[in-house]
Amino acid sequence: MSKTRIAFIGAGNMAASLIGGLRAQGVDAAQIRASDPGAETRARVHAEHGIQLFEHNAEAIEGADVVVIAVKPQAMKAVCEALKPSLKPEQLVVSIAAGITCASMHNWLGAQPLVRCMPNTPALLRQGVSGLYATAQVSPAQRSAAEQLLSAVGIALWVDSEAQLDAVTAVSGSGPAYFFLLIEAMTAAGEKLGLSRDTASRLTLQTALGAAHMAVSSDVDAGELRRRVTSPNGTTEAAITSFQAGGFEALVEQALGAAAHRSAEMAEQLGK
Ligand SMILES: NC(=O)c1ccc[n+]([C@@H]2O[C@H](COP(=O)([O-])OP(=O)(O)OC[C@H]3O[C@@H](n4cnc5c(N)ncnc54)[C@H](OP(=O)(O)O)[C@@H]3O)[C@@H](O)[C@H]2O)c1
């Protein structure tokens, strides 16, 4: 990233978070430009990150090595078609729009080197994880630039087929909401067992955080960690047996399958 020039099309939440991550990694403000139709957004992002902002997208991409398109999926077609005449063949386009396929992007942009990413919401706190897919036109140096870009807001992992991005969407893209659901359910159950809402909530949240830290830092997998804390005939075993009797694993598989299916379905609709 030492000399890479990056342009962001759209300076909303995800773009601002990536810009903040890049700046925190020492990328110079002069290497980053962005465009956004909102005068207030432009003023805010300039004040926070010191980068230059433009009203018109074509101005922002002048001289950029990497063009990150960070607008809502519904705006992608119009934005890409309008950018096409200004793009240079060597400019890497990175799309973070959920559900927009490389085939759609190529239809709208031409045969531009393209990396399609699926980040998730914790990227806003630089705690995200993204799946990345590169088309054949992307050079090793461009792959590396895209990986470093997404690493500014968390972990970046490559997948080797675009279809796997539907699975990434099902696991990590929608994943934060599954943990929120579990947090909600555990908090409500704690209240039913006689705790105050505040105590049940704080116990649940710190347990989620502690368990995630343990799982991330451990050299054994989550299954082994669970077995280690599940004594025969103990309280944890009583809860796990109850979860499994209710078909917990099958339910999770079914839920993620539904998310992946919906991701593929939405890509088809958004690509029209
Ligand atoms: N937020 C997440 O956690 C998350 C996670 C995964 C993927 N993503 C993807 O990231 C992308 C951006 O999401 P976001 O949450 O950052 O959305 P956002 O906050 O709404 O940002 C989009 C920005 O693009 C601007 N914009 C609209 N039309 C434009 C145009 N023609 N040219 C340039 N800029 C334009 C918008 O301005 P106006 O508001 O004035 O329209 C807005 O400031 C989406 O495609 C989304 O699928 C986001």
XYZ file of C-alpha atoms in Angstrom, residues 87-265:
179
model
C -11.786 3.803 -16.297
C -8.315 2.820 -17.522
C -7.742 -0.885 -18.354
C -5.040 -1.200 -15.671
C -7.249 0.131 -12.837
C -8.349 -2.577 -10.406
C -12.025 -2.335 -9.460
C -12.952 -3.632 -5.998
C -16.647 -4.118 -5.299
C -17.918 -4.506 -1.750
C -21.582 -4.506 -2.815
C -23.484 -7.492 -1.477
C -24.943 -9.719 -4.182
C -23.523 -8.089 -7.325
C -21.766 -10.731 -9.433
C -18.586 -10.292 -11.462
C -20.604 -11.118 -14.618
C -22.947 -8.174 -13.906
C -19.989 -5.904 -13.145
C -18.268 -6.935 -16.386
C -21.475 -6.241 -18.323
C -21.622 -2.747 -16.877
C -17.888 -1.903 -16.776
C -16.266 -3.955 -19.539
C -13.400 -6.415 -18.938
C -11.851 -4.542 -16.002
C -9.713 -6.500 -13.473
C -12.168 -7.074 -10.656
C -12.135 -8.224 -7.035
C -15.514 -8.914 -5.454
C -15.599 -8.797 -1.644
C -18.116 -9.727 0.993
C -17.256 -7.856 4.201
C -19.434 -7.860 7.334
C -20.728 -5.192 9.713
C -18.010 -5.514 12.421
C -15.726 -4.000 9.755
C -17.172 -0.712 11.010
C -15.163 -1.404 14.238
C -12.215 -2.887 12.282
C -13.222 -6.307 13.605
C -14.638 -7.597 10.341
C -13.954 -10.597 8.165
C -14.251 -10.525 4.377
C -14.344 -13.152 1.658
C -12.558 -12.057 -1.545
C -12.803 -13.387 -5.081
C -10.600 -12.232 -7.974
C -11.364 -12.551 -11.687
C -8.727 -13.939 -14.077
C -7.606 -10.438 -15.173
C -6.350 -9.556 -11.657
C -2.537 -9.537 -11.316
C -0.705 -10.850 -8.207
C 0.157 -7.251 -7.225
C -3.514 -6.255 -7.540
C -4.571 -9.270 -5.430
C -2.156 -8.168 -2.782
C -3.488 -4.574 -2.892
C -7.100 -5.795 -2.502
C -6.117 -8.075 0.385
C -4.306 -5.245 2.169
C -7.280 -2.935 1.616
C -9.785 -5.295 3.258
C -7.264 -6.229 5.968
C -7.495 -2.593 7.137
C -10.879 -3.453 8.695
C -10.278 -7.042 9.849
C -9.323 -10.357 8.290
C -9.407 -10.980 4.512
C -9.752 -14.521 3.124
C -9.668 -15.567 -0.546
C -12.180 -18.001 -2.000
C -11.451 -19.768 -5.267
C -14.897 -19.776 -6.818
C -17.343 -16.913 -6.951
C -20.178 -19.222 -5.858
C -18.391 -19.610 -2.516
C -19.201 -15.952 -1.816
C -22.814 -17.097 -1.228
C -21.453 -19.386 1.499
C -19.320 -16.523 2.878
C -22.479 -14.385 2.966
C -24.298 -17.158 4.858
C -21.497 -17.686 7.409
C -19.940 -14.277 8.090
C -21.930 -11.732 6.070
C -25.187 -12.487 7.889
C -23.367 -14.146 10.799
C -23.294 -11.221 13.257
C -27.111 -11.324 13.368
C -27.078 -15.014 14.399
C -24.907 -14.165 17.395
C -27.178 -11.193 18.197
C -30.141 -13.608 18.130
C -28.384 -15.964 20.548
C -27.493 -13.002 22.784
C -31.143 -11.880 22.769
C -32.397 -15.385 23.542
C -29.874 -15.998 26.356
C -30.629 -12.608 27.912
C -34.386 -13.316 27.841
C -33.843 -16.807 29.288
C -31.640 -15.365 32.061
C -34.424 -12.938 32.948
C -36.937 -15.793 33.076
C -34.589 -17.523 35.526
C -34.898 -14.503 37.855
C -32.001 -12.177 36.883
C -32.536 -8.473 36.153
C -32.416 -7.599 32.438
C -29.218 -5.634 32.953
C -27.437 -8.451 34.785
C -28.632 -11.082 32.277
C -27.470 -8.871 29.401
C -24.028 -8.161 30.870
C -23.461 -11.822 31.781
C -24.425 -12.873 28.247
C -22.329 -10.242 26.455
C -19.170 -10.859 28.479
C -19.644 -14.617 28.034
C -19.918 -14.170 24.246
C -16.794 -12.010 24.208
C -14.832 -14.346 26.504
C -15.854 -17.463 24.545
C -14.914 -15.794 21.232
C -11.502 -14.761 22.635
C -10.930 -18.314 23.927
C -11.915 -19.882 20.613
C -9.740 -17.466 18.596
C -6.646 -17.862 20.784
C -6.936 -21.626 21.359
C -4.953 -24.212 19.420
C -7.872 -26.682 19.549
C -11.211 -26.305 17.736
C -14.503 -25.125 19.245
C -15.820 -28.706 19.543
C -12.864 -29.688 21.729
C -13.209 -26.532 23.846
C -16.887 -27.389 24.367
C -16.101 -30.985 25.353
C -13.501 -29.727 27.837
C -16.072 -27.582 29.664
C -18.844 -30.192 29.544
C -18.503 -32.465 32.591
C -20.524 -35.682 32.565
C -23.898 -35.147 34.168
C -23.106 -31.472 34.836
C -25.006 -28.251 34.103
C -23.405 -27.594 30.698
C -24.204 -31.127 29.573
C -27.836 -30.628 30.616
C -28.029 -27.511 28.412
C -26.169 -29.020 25.423
C -28.320 -32.171 25.523
C -31.391 -29.960 25.492
C -30.055 -27.910 22.519
C -29.258 -31.080 20.578
C -32.594 -32.729 21.361
C -34.164 -29.663 19.708
C -32.100 -30.254 16.553
C -29.677 -27.354 17.055
C -27.014 -28.393 14.508
C -29.588 -29.262 11.826
C -31.329 -25.941 12.436
C -28.055 -24.003 11.984
C -27.320 -25.922 8.769
C -30.817 -25.187 7.479
C -30.547 -21.491 8.403
C -27.194 -21.013 6.653
C -28.503 -22.931 3.639
C -31.449 -20.515 3.461
C -29.080 -17.518 3.624
C -26.818 -18.914 0.856
C -29.844 -19.672 -1.328
C -31.216 -16.157 -0.801
C -27.797 -14.659 -1.606
C -27.720 -16.445 -4.984
C -31.339 -15.468 -5.666
